[in-house]
Coordinates of C-alpha atoms in Angstrom, one line a residue:
M775 CA 56.3 5.3 27.0
T776 CA 55.2 8.2 29.2
T777 CA 53.4 10.6 26.9
K778 CA 50.0 11.7 28.0
Q779 CA 49.0 13.1 24.6
G780 CA 48.8 11.0 21.5
Q781 CA 50.1 11.9 18.1
V782 CA 48.4 11.5 14.8
V783 CA 50.5 11.2 11.6
A784 CA 49.3 11.8 8.0
S785 CA 45.7 12.5 8.8
G786 CA 45.3 9.5 11.0
A787 CA 47.2 6.9 8.9
F788 CA 49.2 6.2 12.1
Q789 CA 48.3 7.0 15.6
L790 CA 50.8 7.0 18.5
F791 CA 48.6 6.5 21.5
G792 CA 48.4 8.8 24.5
Q793 CA 48.2 7.4 28.0
R794 CA 44.4 6.8 28.1
K795 CA 44.2 5.1 24.7
R796 CA 47.4 3.1 25.4
E797 CA 45.9 1.8 28.7
Q798 CA 42.6 0.9 27.0
V799 CA 44.2 -1.0 24.1
S800 CA 46.8 -2.6 26.3
E801 CA 44.0 -4.0 28.5
L802 CA 42.2 -5.4 25.5
L803 CA 45.4 -7.0 24.1
T804 CA 46.1 -8.5 27.5
D805 CA 42.8 -10.3 27.2
V806 CA 43.3 -11.3 23.6
F807 CA 46.8 -12.7 24.1
G808 CA 46.2 -14.0 27.6
R809 CA 49.3 -12.3 29.0
D810 CA 49.8 -9.3 31.3
D811 CA 53.0 -7.9 29.9
V812 CA 51.5 -6.2 26.8
E813 CA 51.8 -2.5 26.2
A814 CA 50.1 -0.9 23.2
L815 CA 52.2 1.8 21.4
G816 CA 49.9 2.8 18.5
A817 CA 47.8 1.7 15.6
D818 CA 47.4 2.4 11.9
W819 CA 44.4 3.2 9.8
R820 CA 43.9 -0.5 8.9
G821 CA 43.4 -1.5 12.5
I822 CA 46.8 -3.0 13.0
V823 CA 48.0 -2.5 16.5
Y824 CA 51.6 -2.0 17.5
F825 CA 52.7 -3.1 20.9
T826 CA 55.5 -4.5 23.1
V827 CA 55.8 -7.4 25.5
A828 CA 58.0 -7.3 28.6
D829 CA 58.3 -10.9 29.7
D830 CA 59.2 -13.0 26.7
E831 CA 62.5 -14.9 26.5
E832 CA 62.4 -14.9 22.6
I833 CA 61.4 -11.2 22.1
S834 CA 63.4 -8.2 23.2
D835 CA 61.6 -5.7 25.5
D836 CA 62.2 -3.0 22.9
S837 CA 60.8 -5.0 19.9
V838 CA 57.5 -3.7 18.5
L839 CA 55.1 -6.3 17.4
G840 CA 52.1 -5.8 15.1
F841 CA 48.7 -7.5 15.5
D842 CA 46.2 -7.5 12.6
A843 CA 42.8 -8.4 14.2
S844 CA 41.3 -8.9 10.7
S845 CA 43.7 -11.7 9.8
G846 CA 44.8 -12.8 13.3
D847 CA 48.4 -12.4 12.3
S848 CA 51.1 -11.0 14.6
G849 CA 54.8 -10.7 14.5
E850 CA 57.9 -8.5 15.2
L851 CA 58.2 -5.4 13.1
A852 CA 60.9 -3.0 14.4
T853 CA 62.3 -1.6 17.7
V854 CA 60.5 1.1 19.8
E855 CA 63.2 3.6 18.8
E856 CA 62.8 2.9 15.1
V857 CA 59.0 3.3 15.3
L858 CA 59.4 6.6 17.3
A859 CA 62.0 7.9 14.8
A860 CA 59.7 7.0 11.9
V861 CA 56.8 8.9 13.7
R862 CA 59.1 12.0 14.2
S863 CA 60.2 12.0 10.6
G864 CA 56.8 11.1 9.2
E865 CA 58.2 8.0 7.5
I866 CA 55.8 5.9 9.4
A867 CA 53.1 6.9 6.9
E868 CA 54.9 5.0 4.1
A869 CA 55.2 1.9 6.3
V870 CA 51.4 1.8 6.9
D871 CA 50.5 2.2 3.2
V872 CA 49.5 5.9 3.2
A873 CA 48.9 5.7 -0.5
S874 CA 46.0 3.3 0.0
F875 CA 44.8 5.4 3.0
D876 CA 44.8 8.6 0.8
A877 CA 42.9 6.7 -1.9
W878 CA 40.3 5.7 0.7
R879 CA 40.1 9.2 2.0
D880 CA 39.6 10.6 -1.5
A881 CA 36.9 7.9 -2.3
T882 CA 35.0 8.6 0.9
G883 CA 35.5 12.3 1.1
T884 CA 37.1 11.9 4.6
H885 CA 39.6 14.4 5.6
T886 CA 41.1 12.7 8.6
I887 CA 40.3 9.8 11.0
D888 CA 40.3 10.4 14.8
M889 CA 42.6 8.9 17.4
G890 CA 41.4 5.4 18.2
A891 CA 39.5 4.9 14.9
C892 CA 40.4 2.6 12.0
V893 CA 39.1 1.6 8.6
P894 CA 38.4 -2.2 8.8
P895 CA 38.0 -4.5 5.9
T896 CA 34.4 -4.9 4.9
L897 CA 34.7 -8.6 6.0
Y898 CA 37.4 -9.9 8.4
E899 CA 40.2 -11.7 6.5
F900 CA 39.9 -14.8 8.7
L901 CA 36.2 -15.0 7.5
G902 CA 37.3 -14.8 3.8
G903 CA 37.4 -11.0 3.4
D904 CA 39.9 -9.1 1.2
P905 CA 42.1 -6.6 3.0
A906 CA 41.9 -4.3 0.0
E907 CA 38.1 -4.0 0.3
R908 CA 37.7 -1.4 3.1
S909 CA 34.6 -0.2 4.8
T910 CA 33.4 3.3 3.8
E911 CA 33.1 4.3 7.5
T912 CA 35.6 4.3 10.3
E913 CA 35.2 2.1 13.3
D914 CA 36.4 2.3 16.9
L915 CA 39.6 0.4 17.1
V916 CA 38.8 -1.3 20.4
T917 CA 35.4 -2.5 19.1
F918 CA 37.1 -3.8 15.9
I919 CA 39.6 -5.8 17.9
A920 CA 37.1 -7.0 20.5
V921 CA 34.7 -8.3 17.8
A922 CA 37.5 -10.0 15.9
A923 CA 38.7 -11.7 19.0
A924 CA 35.1 -12.8 19.9
L925 CA 34.6 -14.2 16.4
M926 CA 37.9 -16.0 16.5
G927 CA 37.1 -17.5 19.8
R928 CA 33.8 -18.8 18.5
L929 CA 35.4 -20.4 15.5
E930 CA 38.0 -22.0 17.8
Q931 CA 35.3 -23.3 20.2
L932 CA 33.3 -24.8 17.2
G933 CA 36.5 -26.4 15.9
V934 CA 36.4 -24.6 12.6
Q935 CA 39.6 -25.1 10.6
P936 CA 41.0 -22.9 7.9
G937 CA 39.2 -23.6 4.7
D938 CA 36.1 -24.9 6.4
E939 CA 32.7 -23.3 5.7
I940 CA 31.8 -20.8 8.4
P941 CA 28.8 -22.1 10.3
D942 CA 25.9 -19.7 11.0
E943 CA 26.3 -20.5 14.7
V944 CA 29.4 -18.2 14.8
F945 CA 27.0 -15.2 14.3
D946 CA 24.3 -16.4 16.7
D947 CA 24.7 -14.0 19.6
E948 CA 22.1 -15.9 21.7
R949 CA 24.2 -19.0 21.7
W950 CA 27.3 -17.1 23.0
R951 CA 25.7 -15.0 25.7
D952 CA 27.1 -15.5 29.2
G953 CA 24.3 -16.7 31.3

């Protein structure tokens, strides 16, 4: 990917990153996944990030993976060429649930969302939230992913398993400050 400028599809339903945003999100994903071969490609309005990895024996270099910070899920979705073709044709909008995005825009009176913004669930899915219940405000994508990663890390450190009650310690910022 060599584009300097990004591209927004369907009023922000999908965002193909330009160089600056690609570098910023790639750096964050490098930290989240603990690997240095991650390159962000874009994101959708739900905060799902689309990226590639270069040094993986099981995943082709041209495979696009998706990472949903709200659920913690990730997996292979398509090839880079398929994603770029879907962006060019506008079909990417259907793949990222543009109907729900349009319903959210109508409900909130929002015309478009900016590059690097997303509409997160009101509560992260891994904390018991419903992905259909979306915030009424957009959030910075990098902040959304960073907070999700921090909360997941806290849950991991506390040994919280799926189905366990979420302890208040997870949200105690004093406990987690580097010091």
